[in-house]
Amino acid sequence: MPQPPTETTVTSPSGSTDPHPPAPVPPANVPEPPTAPGGRPARWYRSKAPAHPGPGAVAFATVTSLAGLALLAGVGVALGQTLLLPPLAASMSLVAGAAATPLGQPRNVIGGQLASALTGFLVLYVGGRGVWSAVVAGGLALGVMLALRVSHSPAVATAVIVTVSGPPFGAFMALLALACVLLVGVGLLANRAGRRNYPLYWW
């Protein structure tokens, strides 16, 4: 005589039984990482770095950065001045590629660059041009930016450039301010066109 089907029970860690165990959860649709011959993830793939931003974000940041740097170069040629300084190229990379971080906000880009330049000129006035003045200016610029809450890492190089090259104060500060405003303007236009939230804050 056939036996009636028995009900399967599941014992929980606490010892109680559940006649209706939960249905298994299907695995998430996550792409498998590249594997080495042994079946383990390839060594180059193992990283704690942030996830890949995606081709759209990469293309957006690249085009925005190119536009900002081209604008600086063009305005510089028109004025007969050099606006495309290395620290400003680094600033553009933060505006275009790290717009969601404090380092890429207008307050930090403009305020950090101007504060660091002023720090460089102060050190230049006290200690003159030279490598040791550049050391002091770079370190002090970081402290000044942190104190003013306008941290912007590329601006440390601006302080170093001031103490090494000794540019005229008025012209340098005016051109630096103009360049920073242009970079932030490109970031604003590009992010608005791409319907991205920028800036996160002005002040």
XYZ file of N, CA and C in Angstrom:
609
model
N 0.860 -1.192 0.000
C 0.000 0.000 0.000
C 0.889 1.232 0.000
N 0.648 2.200 -0.932
C 1.562 3.362 -0.981
C 1.414 4.245 0.233
N 2.551 4.742 0.675
C 2.568 5.610 1.837
C 2.273 7.049 1.412
N 1.508 7.807 2.234
C 1.259 9.216 1.911
C 2.559 9.998 1.978
N 2.660 11.003 1.147
C 3.925 11.792 1.167
C 4.118 12.473 2.501
N 5.337 12.427 2.956
C 5.663 13.057 4.239
C 6.075 14.492 3.999
N 5.847 15.331 4.981
C 6.174 16.758 4.889
C 7.600 16.978 5.360
N 8.388 17.601 4.531
C 9.794 17.845 4.868
C 9.896 19.040 5.802
N 10.667 18.888 6.837
C 10.875 19.977 7.785
C 12.330 20.371 7.778
N 12.557 21.627 8.110
C 13.906 22.170 8.187
C 14.168 22.609 9.613
N 15.283 22.180 10.142
C 15.638 22.530 11.520
C 16.474 23.783 11.519
N 16.029 24.783 12.277
C 16.774 26.037 12.371
C 17.906 25.896 13.353
N 18.867 26.829 13.357
C 19.981 26.753 14.323
C 19.497 26.714 15.766
N 18.317 27.270 16.056
C 17.842 27.273 17.439
C 17.191 25.960 17.840
N 16.984 25.007 16.885
C 16.405 23.721 17.224
C 14.956 23.584 16.828
N 14.266 24.681 16.467
C 12.868 24.590 16.070
C 12.777 24.134 14.627
N 11.628 23.562 14.271
C 11.438 23.063 12.916
C 10.438 23.905 12.180
N 10.667 24.049 10.872
C 9.783 24.826 10.013
C 9.299 23.920 8.898
N 7.976 23.576 8.894
C 7.481 22.668 7.845
C 7.452 23.308 6.464
N 7.603 24.614 6.385
C 7.570 25.313 5.105
C 8.843 26.144 4.952
N 9.928 25.525 4.561
C 11.184 26.287 4.407
C 11.052 27.321 3.316
N 11.778 28.438 3.440
C 11.707 29.475 2.402
C 12.279 28.978 1.085
N 11.707 29.511 0.007
C 12.190 29.123 -1.318
C 13.594 29.683 -1.524
N 14.438 28.939 -2.185
C 15.798 29.441 -2.426
C 15.773 30.706 -3.266
N 16.665 31.632 -2.924
C 16.770 32.896 -3.650
C 17.683 32.708 -4.840
N 17.212 33.027 -6.043
C 18.090 32.846 -7.217
C 19.261 33.801 -7.152
N 20.404 33.413 -7.629
C 21.583 34.309 -7.595
C 21.356 35.543 -8.441
N 21.961 36.666 -7.997
C 21.845 37.913 -8.751
C 22.550 37.782 -10.100
N 22.070 38.531 -11.031
C 22.639 38.493 -12.377
C 23.897 39.351 -12.424
N 24.968 38.843 -11.842
C 26.243 39.557 -11.769
C 27.218 38.893 -12.716
N 27.856 39.662 -13.581
C 28.810 39.037 -14.509
C 29.974 38.421 -13.773
N 30.391 37.287 -14.269
C 31.518 36.597 -13.659
C 32.811 37.351 -13.930
N 33.687 37.470 -12.917
C 34.967 38.140 -13.154
C 35.872 37.284 -14.013
N 36.832 37.899 -14.692
C 37.796 37.102 -15.465
C 38.505 36.115 -14.566
N 38.711 34.914 -15.068
C 39.316 33.865 -14.246
C 40.659 33.455 -14.810
N 41.524 33.032 -13.884
C 42.816 32.482 -14.252
C 42.620 31.013 -14.619
N 43.656 30.350 -15.147
C 43.509 28.939 -15.521
C 43.011 28.057 -14.380
N 43.317 28.380 -13.148
C 42.881 27.558 -12.018
C 41.436 27.779 -11.611
N 40.719 28.667 -12.288
C 39.328 28.913 -11.947
C 39.132 30.058 -10.976
N 40.204 30.607 -10.410
C 40.087 31.731 -9.487
C 40.101 33.045 -10.261
N 39.576 34.138 -9.644
C 39.613 35.429 -10.349
C 41.041 35.808 -10.725
N 41.204 36.343 -11.912
C 42.534 36.745 -12.366
C 43.136 37.750 -11.388
N 44.440 37.660 -11.172
C 45.098 38.494 -10.168
C 44.932 39.976 -10.463
N 45.010 40.372 -11.745
C 44.890 41.786 -12.087
C 43.493 42.314 -11.802
N 42.504 41.406 -11.703
C 41.121 41.846 -11.518
C 40.800 42.093 -10.047
N 41.545 41.463 -9.156
C 41.256 41.599 -7.728
C 41.660 42.993 -7.261
N 40.688 43.801 -6.905
C 40.980 45.176 -6.505
C 39.862 45.700 -5.631
N 40.217 46.585 -4.718
C 39.232 47.261 -3.881
C 38.883 48.635 -4.447
N 39.354 48.916 -5.654
C 39.055 50.198 -6.294
C 37.563 50.285 -6.615
N 37.034 51.508 -6.762
C 35.619 51.641 -7.122
C 35.302 50.939 -8.436
N 34.038 50.622 -8.601
C 33.611 49.942 -9.816
C 33.850 50.806 -11.046
N 33.952 50.162 -12.189
C 34.143 50.889 -13.442
C 32.964 51.835 -13.665
N 33.233 53.090 -14.022
C 32.129 54.049 -14.151
C 31.233 53.798 -15.349
N 31.672 53.002 -16.291
C 30.876 52.752 -17.481
C 31.358 53.581 -18.657
N 31.158 53.096 -19.876
C 31.674 53.812 -21.050
C 31.071 55.196 -21.222
N 29.804 55.371 -20.853
C 29.184 56.684 -20.993
C 29.839 57.720 -20.109
N 30.100 57.352 -18.849
C 30.739 58.277 -17.914
C 32.174 58.579 -18.329
N 32.868 57.579 -18.839
C 34.246 57.791 -19.301
C 34.270 58.762 -20.476
N 33.372 58.552 -21.431
C 33.318 59.441 -22.596
C 32.934 60.857 -22.184
N 31.990 60.979 -21.261
C 31.547 62.304 -20.800
C 32.698 63.057 -20.144
N 33.421 62.404 -19.247
C 34.536 63.059 -18.554
C 35.638 63.436 -19.521
N 35.918 62.571 -20.477
C 36.987 62.844 -21.432
C 36.656 64.043 -22.314
N 35.453 64.064 -22.847
C 35.053 65.166 -23.724
C 34.986 66.476 -22.947
N 34.447 66.437 -21.729
C 34.371 67.649 -20.908
C 35.759 68.186 -20.593
N 36.681 67.298 -20.255
C 38.048 67.729 -19.957
C 38.717 68.330 -21.186
N 38.531 67.702 -22.336
C 39.107 68.246 -23.572
C 38.549 69.634 -23.867
N 37.258 69.811 -23.669
C 36.642 71.114 -23.935
C 37.205 72.184 -23.009
N 37.354 71.859 -21.716
C 37.877 72.834 -20.770
C 39.313 73.215 -21.063
N 40.146 72.230 -21.362
C 41.550 72.520 -21.642
C 41.704 73.284 -22.952
N 40.884 72.940 -23.953
C 40.940 73.666 -25.223
C 40.520 75.120 -25.030
N 39.531 75.335 -24.169
C 39.105 76.715 -23.896
C 40.225 77.504 -23.234
N 40.896 76.907 -22.261
C 42.018 77.599 -21.619
C 43.109 77.931 -22.628
N 43.439 76.967 -23.468
C 44.484 77.203 -24.463
C 44.071 78.309 -25.427
N 42.826 78.283 -25.881
C 42.373 79.285 -26.832
C 42.341 80.682 -26.258
N 41.816 80.819 -25.044
C 41.789 82.125 -24.394
C 43.203 82.616 -24.127
N 44.086 81.709 -23.740
C 45.470 82.087 -23.503
C 46.147 82.615 -24.758
N 45.896 81.949 -25.888
C 46.466 82.410 -27.152
C 45.911 83.784 -27.508
N 44.603 83.973 -27.303
C 43.984 85.260 -27.628
C 44.537 86.390 -26.779
N 44.859 86.081 -25.521
C 45.384 87.107 -24.609
C 46.900 87.231 -24.669
N 47.536 86.302 -25.347
C 48.996 86.308 -25.365
C 49.588 85.896 -24.041
N 48.848 85.080 -23.284
C 49.288 84.619 -21.970
C 49.143 83.100 -21.891
N 49.811 82.505 -20.916
C 49.698 81.061 -20.716
C 48.681 80.790 -19.610
N 47.544 80.235 -20.007
C 46.529 79.852 -19.024
C 46.551 78.358 -18.732
N 47.047 77.590 -19.657
C 47.017 76.133 -19.504
C 48.208 75.670 -18.667
N 48.132 75.919 -17.369
C 49.166 75.479 -16.440
C 48.859 74.057 -15.962
N 49.886 73.284 -15.601
C 49.647 71.918 -15.124
C 48.632 71.818 -13.977
N 48.684 72.691 -12.950
C 47.679 72.558 -11.880
C 46.248 72.772 -12.371
N 46.071 73.610 -13.390
C 44.734 73.857 -13.913
C 44.246 72.685 -14.750
N 45.168 72.006 -15.437
C 44.779 70.786 -16.142
C 44.303 69.730 -15.144
N 44.987 69.642 -14.004
C 44.553 68.700 -12.971
C 43.214 69.118 -12.370
N 42.994 70.416 -12.214
C 41.705 70.893 -11.721
C 40.584 70.505 -12.674
N 40.838 70.631 -13.981
C 39.820 70.268 -14.966
C 39.484 68.791 -14.882
N 40.475 67.967 -14.587
C 40.206 66.530 -14.477
C 39.272 66.231 -13.309
N 39.372 67.011 -12.243
C 38.475 66.812 -11.104
C 37.071 67.337 -11.407
N 36.994 68.470 -12.079
C 35.678 69.012 -12.447
C 34.958 68.056 -13.388
N 35.701 67.457 -14.325
C 35.078 66.583 -15.322
C 34.876 65.164 -14.821
N 35.849 64.649 -14.071
C 35.795 63.242 -13.692
C 35.452 62.955 -12.262
N 35.447 63.972 -11.410
C 35.127 63.757 -9.989
C 34.198 64.854 -9.499
N 33.178 65.149 -10.306
C 32.264 66.246 -9.988
C 31.411 65.961 -8.764
N 31.341 64.708 -8.339
C 30.542 64.363 -7.168
C 31.352 64.406 -5.877
N 32.607 64.823 -5.942
C 33.452 64.894 -4.757
C 33.671 66.353 -4.353
N 34.025 66.603 -3.099
C 34.304 67.988 -2.690
C 35.424 68.640 -3.497
N 36.416 67.863 -3.908
C 37.555 68.437 -4.635
C 37.148 69.065 -5.957
N 36.025 68.632 -6.530
C 35.614 69.150 -7.817
C 34.571 70.245 -7.771
N 34.194 70.706 -6.566
C 33.158 71.732 -6.454
C 33.732 73.127 -6.733
N 32.901 74.049 -7.230
C 33.401 75.401 -7.551
C 34.096 76.074 -6.374
N 33.547 75.953 -5.185
C 34.176 76.568 -4.010
C 35.603 76.082 -3.836
N 35.810 74.788 -4.027
C 37.133 74.212 -3.820
C 38.083 74.530 -4.964
N 37.552 74.500 -6.197
C 38.417 74.779 -7.350
C 38.910 76.223 -7.302
N 37.977 77.156 -7.203
C 38.355 78.573 -7.226
C 39.034 78.981 -5.922
N 38.397 78.653 -4.810
C 38.961 79.036 -3.514
C 40.294 78.384 -3.235
N 40.426 77.095 -3.571
C 41.686 76.400 -3.320
C 42.827 76.945 -4.154
N 42.560 77.208 -5.420
C 43.610 77.742 -6.280
C 44.051 79.135 -5.835
N 43.101 80.007 -5.536
C 43.468 81.368 -5.134
C 44.159 81.387 -3.774
N 43.676 80.584 -2.830
C 44.299 80.536 -1.505
C 45.731 80.016 -1.596
N 45.937 79.000 -2.424
C 47.287 78.450 -2.567
C 48.219 79.437 -3.259
N 47.710 80.136 -4.257
C 48.547 81.134 -4.929
C 48.946 82.246 -3.968
N 48.006 82.716 -3.170
C 48.328 83.754 -2.186
C 49.357 83.253 -1.182
N 49.226 82.005 -0.771
C 50.214 81.422 0.137
C 51.582 81.390 -0.518
N 51.619 81.015 -1.794
C 52.891 80.993 -2.508
C 53.524 82.372 -2.587
N 52.718 83.398 -2.844
C 53.270 84.756 -2.925
C 53.760 85.233 -1.553
N 53.080 84.851 -0.495
C 53.542 85.228 0.847
C 54.905 84.608 1.139
N 55.049 83.325 0.823
C 56.341 82.663 1.036
C 57.399 83.271 0.125
N 57.021 83.597 -1.094
C 57.959 84.221 -2.023
C 58.457 85.563 -1.486
N 57.550 86.323 -0.904
C 57.920 87.635 -0.343
C 58.873 87.473 0.845
N 58.631 86.472 1.663
C 59.450 86.293 2.872
C 60.775 85.604 2.563
N 60.709 84.523 1.782
C 61.903 83.705 1.585
C 62.544 83.794 0.229
N 61.907 84.464 -0.726
C 62.485 84.563 -2.061
C 62.259 83.288 -2.867
N 62.728 83.331 -4.102
C 62.581 82.170 -4.975
C 63.562 81.086 -4.591
N 63.168 79.829 -4.814
C 64.075 78.730 -4.520
C 63.327 77.464 -4.171
N 64.075 76.380 -4.159
C 63.453 75.083 -3.925
C 62.904 74.958 -2.510
N 63.604 75.552 -1.518
C 63.125 75.430 -0.145
C 61.893 76.296 0.088
N 61.820 77.408 -0.598
C 60.592 78.195 -0.543
C 59.426 77.411 -1.138
N 59.707 76.657 -2.192
C 58.670 75.823 -2.805
C 58.191 74.743 -1.845
N 59.124 74.171 -1.097
C 58.752 73.153 -0.099
C 57.815 73.750 0.937
N 58.203 74.899 1.464
C 57.380 75.549 2.499
C 56.024 75.962 1.932
N 56.020 76.512 0.739
C 54.771 76.976 0.139
C 53.813 75.819 -0.108
N 54.331 74.694 -0.598
C 53.477 73.539 -0.844
C 52.843 73.010 0.422
N 53.646 72.906 1.484
C 53.093 72.421 2.744
C 52.101 73.385 3.365
N 52.437 74.673 3.354
C 51.536 75.669 3.932
C 50.235 75.777 3.131
N 50.332 75.631 1.822
C 49.127 75.736 0.991
C 48.107 74.670 1.369
N 48.577 73.467 1.628
C 47.659 72.408 2.051
C 46.988 72.761 3.368
N 47.785 73.254 4.334
C 47.214 73.633 5.617
C 46.211 74.764 5.503
N 46.514 75.745 4.663
C 45.595 76.876 4.477
C 44.285 76.405 3.861
N 44.363 75.541 2.861
C 43.133 75.055 2.231
C 42.290 74.237 3.203
N 42.937 73.402 4.004
C 42.183 72.634 4.992
C 41.512 73.550 6.009
N 42.229 74.586 6.442
C 41.667 75.511 7.428
C 40.487 76.282 6.859
N 40.547 76.618 5.576
C 39.478 77.377 4.934
C 38.386 76.486 4.349
N 38.571 75.180 4.438
C 37.605 74.211 3.897
C 37.440 74.355 2.385
N 38.558 74.535 1.712
C 38.551 74.614 0.244
C 39.613 73.665 -0.326
N 39.689 72.468 0.218
C 40.728 71.528 -0.206
C 40.617 71.241 -1.700
N 41.744 71.368 -2.374
C 41.798 71.121 -3.816
C 43.244 70.755 -4.131
N 43.533 69.481 -4.183
C 44.915 69.007 -4.251
C 45.747 69.610 -5.390
N 45.215 69.811 -6.610
C 46.075 70.407 -7.653
C 46.608 71.779 -7.299
N 45.925 72.498 -6.387
C 46.331 73.868 -6.073
C 47.654 73.915 -5.316
N 48.052 72.825 -4.670
C 49.359 72.812 -4.005
C 50.460 73.096 -5.025
N 50.305 72.553 -6.230
C 51.302 72.800 -7.274
C 51.328 74.260 -7.694
N 50.198 74.943 -7.575
C 50.174 76.371 -7.914
C 51.068 77.161 -6.976
N 51.014 76.843 -5.696
C 51.878 77.516 -4.730
C 53.346 77.260 -5.038
N 53.649 76.037 -5.457
C 55.039 75.703 -5.796
C 55.488 76.484 -7.027
N 54.627 76.582 -8.033
C 54.971 77.319 -9.255
C 55.266 78.782 -8.940
N 54.474 79.362 -8.052
C 54.677 80.772 -7.690
C 56.053 80.983 -7.081
N 56.457 80.116 -6.161
C 57.737 80.313 -5.481
C 58.925 79.949 -6.353
N 58.712 79.132 -7.357
C 59.816 78.751 -8.238
C 60.020 79.768 -9.357
N 58.890 80.299 -9.895
C 58.993 81.184 -11.052
C 58.921 82.669 -10.701
N 58.293 83.008 -9.568
C 58.187 84.400 -9.162
C 57.452 85.278 -10.150
N 56.212 84.951 -10.528
C 55.485 85.760 -11.520
C 54.997 87.069 -10.906
N 54.608 88.043 -11.737
C 54.029 89.284 -11.206
C 52.698 88.988 -10.511
N 52.528 89.564 -9.335
C 51.380 89.211 -8.492
C 50.044 89.499 -9.174
N 49.826 90.726 -9.602
C 48.521 91.114 -10.125
C 48.114 90.326 -11.350
N 49.006 90.222 -12.313
C 48.690 89.514 -13.557
C 48.432 88.030 -13.290
N 49.266 87.437 -12.449
C 49.107 86.007 -12.183
C 47.786 85.720 -11.493
N 47.431 86.495 -10.475
C 46.191 86.256 -9.743
C 44.978 86.477 -10.647
N 45.031 87.501 -11.491
C 43.902 87.766 -12.388
C 43.721 86.633 -13.394
N 44.816 86.182 -13.995
C 44.727 85.107 -14.972
C 44.311 83.793 -14.319
N 44.790 83.555 -13.110
C 44.412 82.326 -12.395
C 42.919 82.330 -12.086
N 42.404 83.458 -11.618
C 40.975 83.546 -11.323
C 40.147 83.346 -12.587
N 40.587 83.962 -13.695
C 39.876 83.795 -14.958
C 39.868 82.335 -15.389
N 41.002 81.677 -15.298
C 41.094 80.276 -15.709
C 40.188 79.388 -14.852
N 40.166 79.626 -13.561
C 39.325 78.814 -12.675
C 37.842 78.995 -13.000
N 37.443 80.233 -13.259
C 36.048 80.502 -13.611
C 35.688 79.814 -14.929
N 36.595 79.837 -15.892
C 36.341 79.171 -17.168
C 36.177 77.665 -16.981
N 37.027 77.069 -16.171
C 36.939 75.627 -15.942
C 35.619 75.259 -15.273
N 35.256 76.006 -14.262
C 33.998 75.735 -13.577
C 32.818 75.952 -14.529
N 32.923 76.981 -15.391
C 31.866 77.229 -16.360
C 31.681 76.068 -17.324
N 32.776 75.500 -17.800
C 32.687 74.330 -18.676
C 32.044 73.169 -17.936
N 32.446 72.977 -16.677
C 31.839 71.903 -15.901
C 30.347 72.092 -15.715
N 29.925 73.323 -15.466
C 28.494 73.611 -15.303
C 27.722 73.309 -16.586
N 28.209 73.826 -17.709
C 27.505 73.627 -18.971
C 27.438 72.148 -19.349
N 28.553 71.460 -19.195
C 28.580 70.046 -19.572
C 27.656 69.211 -18.694
N 27.684 69.459 -17.396
C 26.839 68.667 -16.503
C 25.363 69.002 -16.671
N 25.055 70.255 -16.955
C 23.660 70.597 -17.234
C 23.191 69.914 -18.511
N 24.046 69.926 -19.536
C 23.686 69.269 -20.788
C 23.502 67.769 -20.598
N 24.322 67.177 -19.744
C 24.203 65.749 -19.469
C 23.235 65.416 -18.362
N 22.499 66.430 -17.864
C 21.507 66.246 -16.796
C 22.134 65.595 -15.563
N 23.290 66.096 -15.215
C 23.992 65.624 -14.024
C 23.949 66.701 -12.958
N 23.946 66.280 -11.714
C 23.826 67.208 -10.597
C 25.187 67.820 -10.270
N 25.399 69.024 -10.761
C 26.640 69.747 -10.470
C 26.346 71.245 -10.500
N 26.841 71.971 -9.524
C 27.626 71.522 -8.370
C 26.732 70.966 -7.257
N 27.368 70.252 -6.362
C 26.636 69.765 -5.181
C 26.386 70.919 -4.210
N 27.252 71.913 -4.236
C 27.080 73.118 -3.415
C 27.963 74.205 -3.997
N 27.550 75.439 -3.746
C 28.336 76.601 -4.161
C 29.201 77.104 -3.021
N 28.631 77.184 -1.835
C 29.347 77.721 -0.693
C 29.077 76.928 0.580
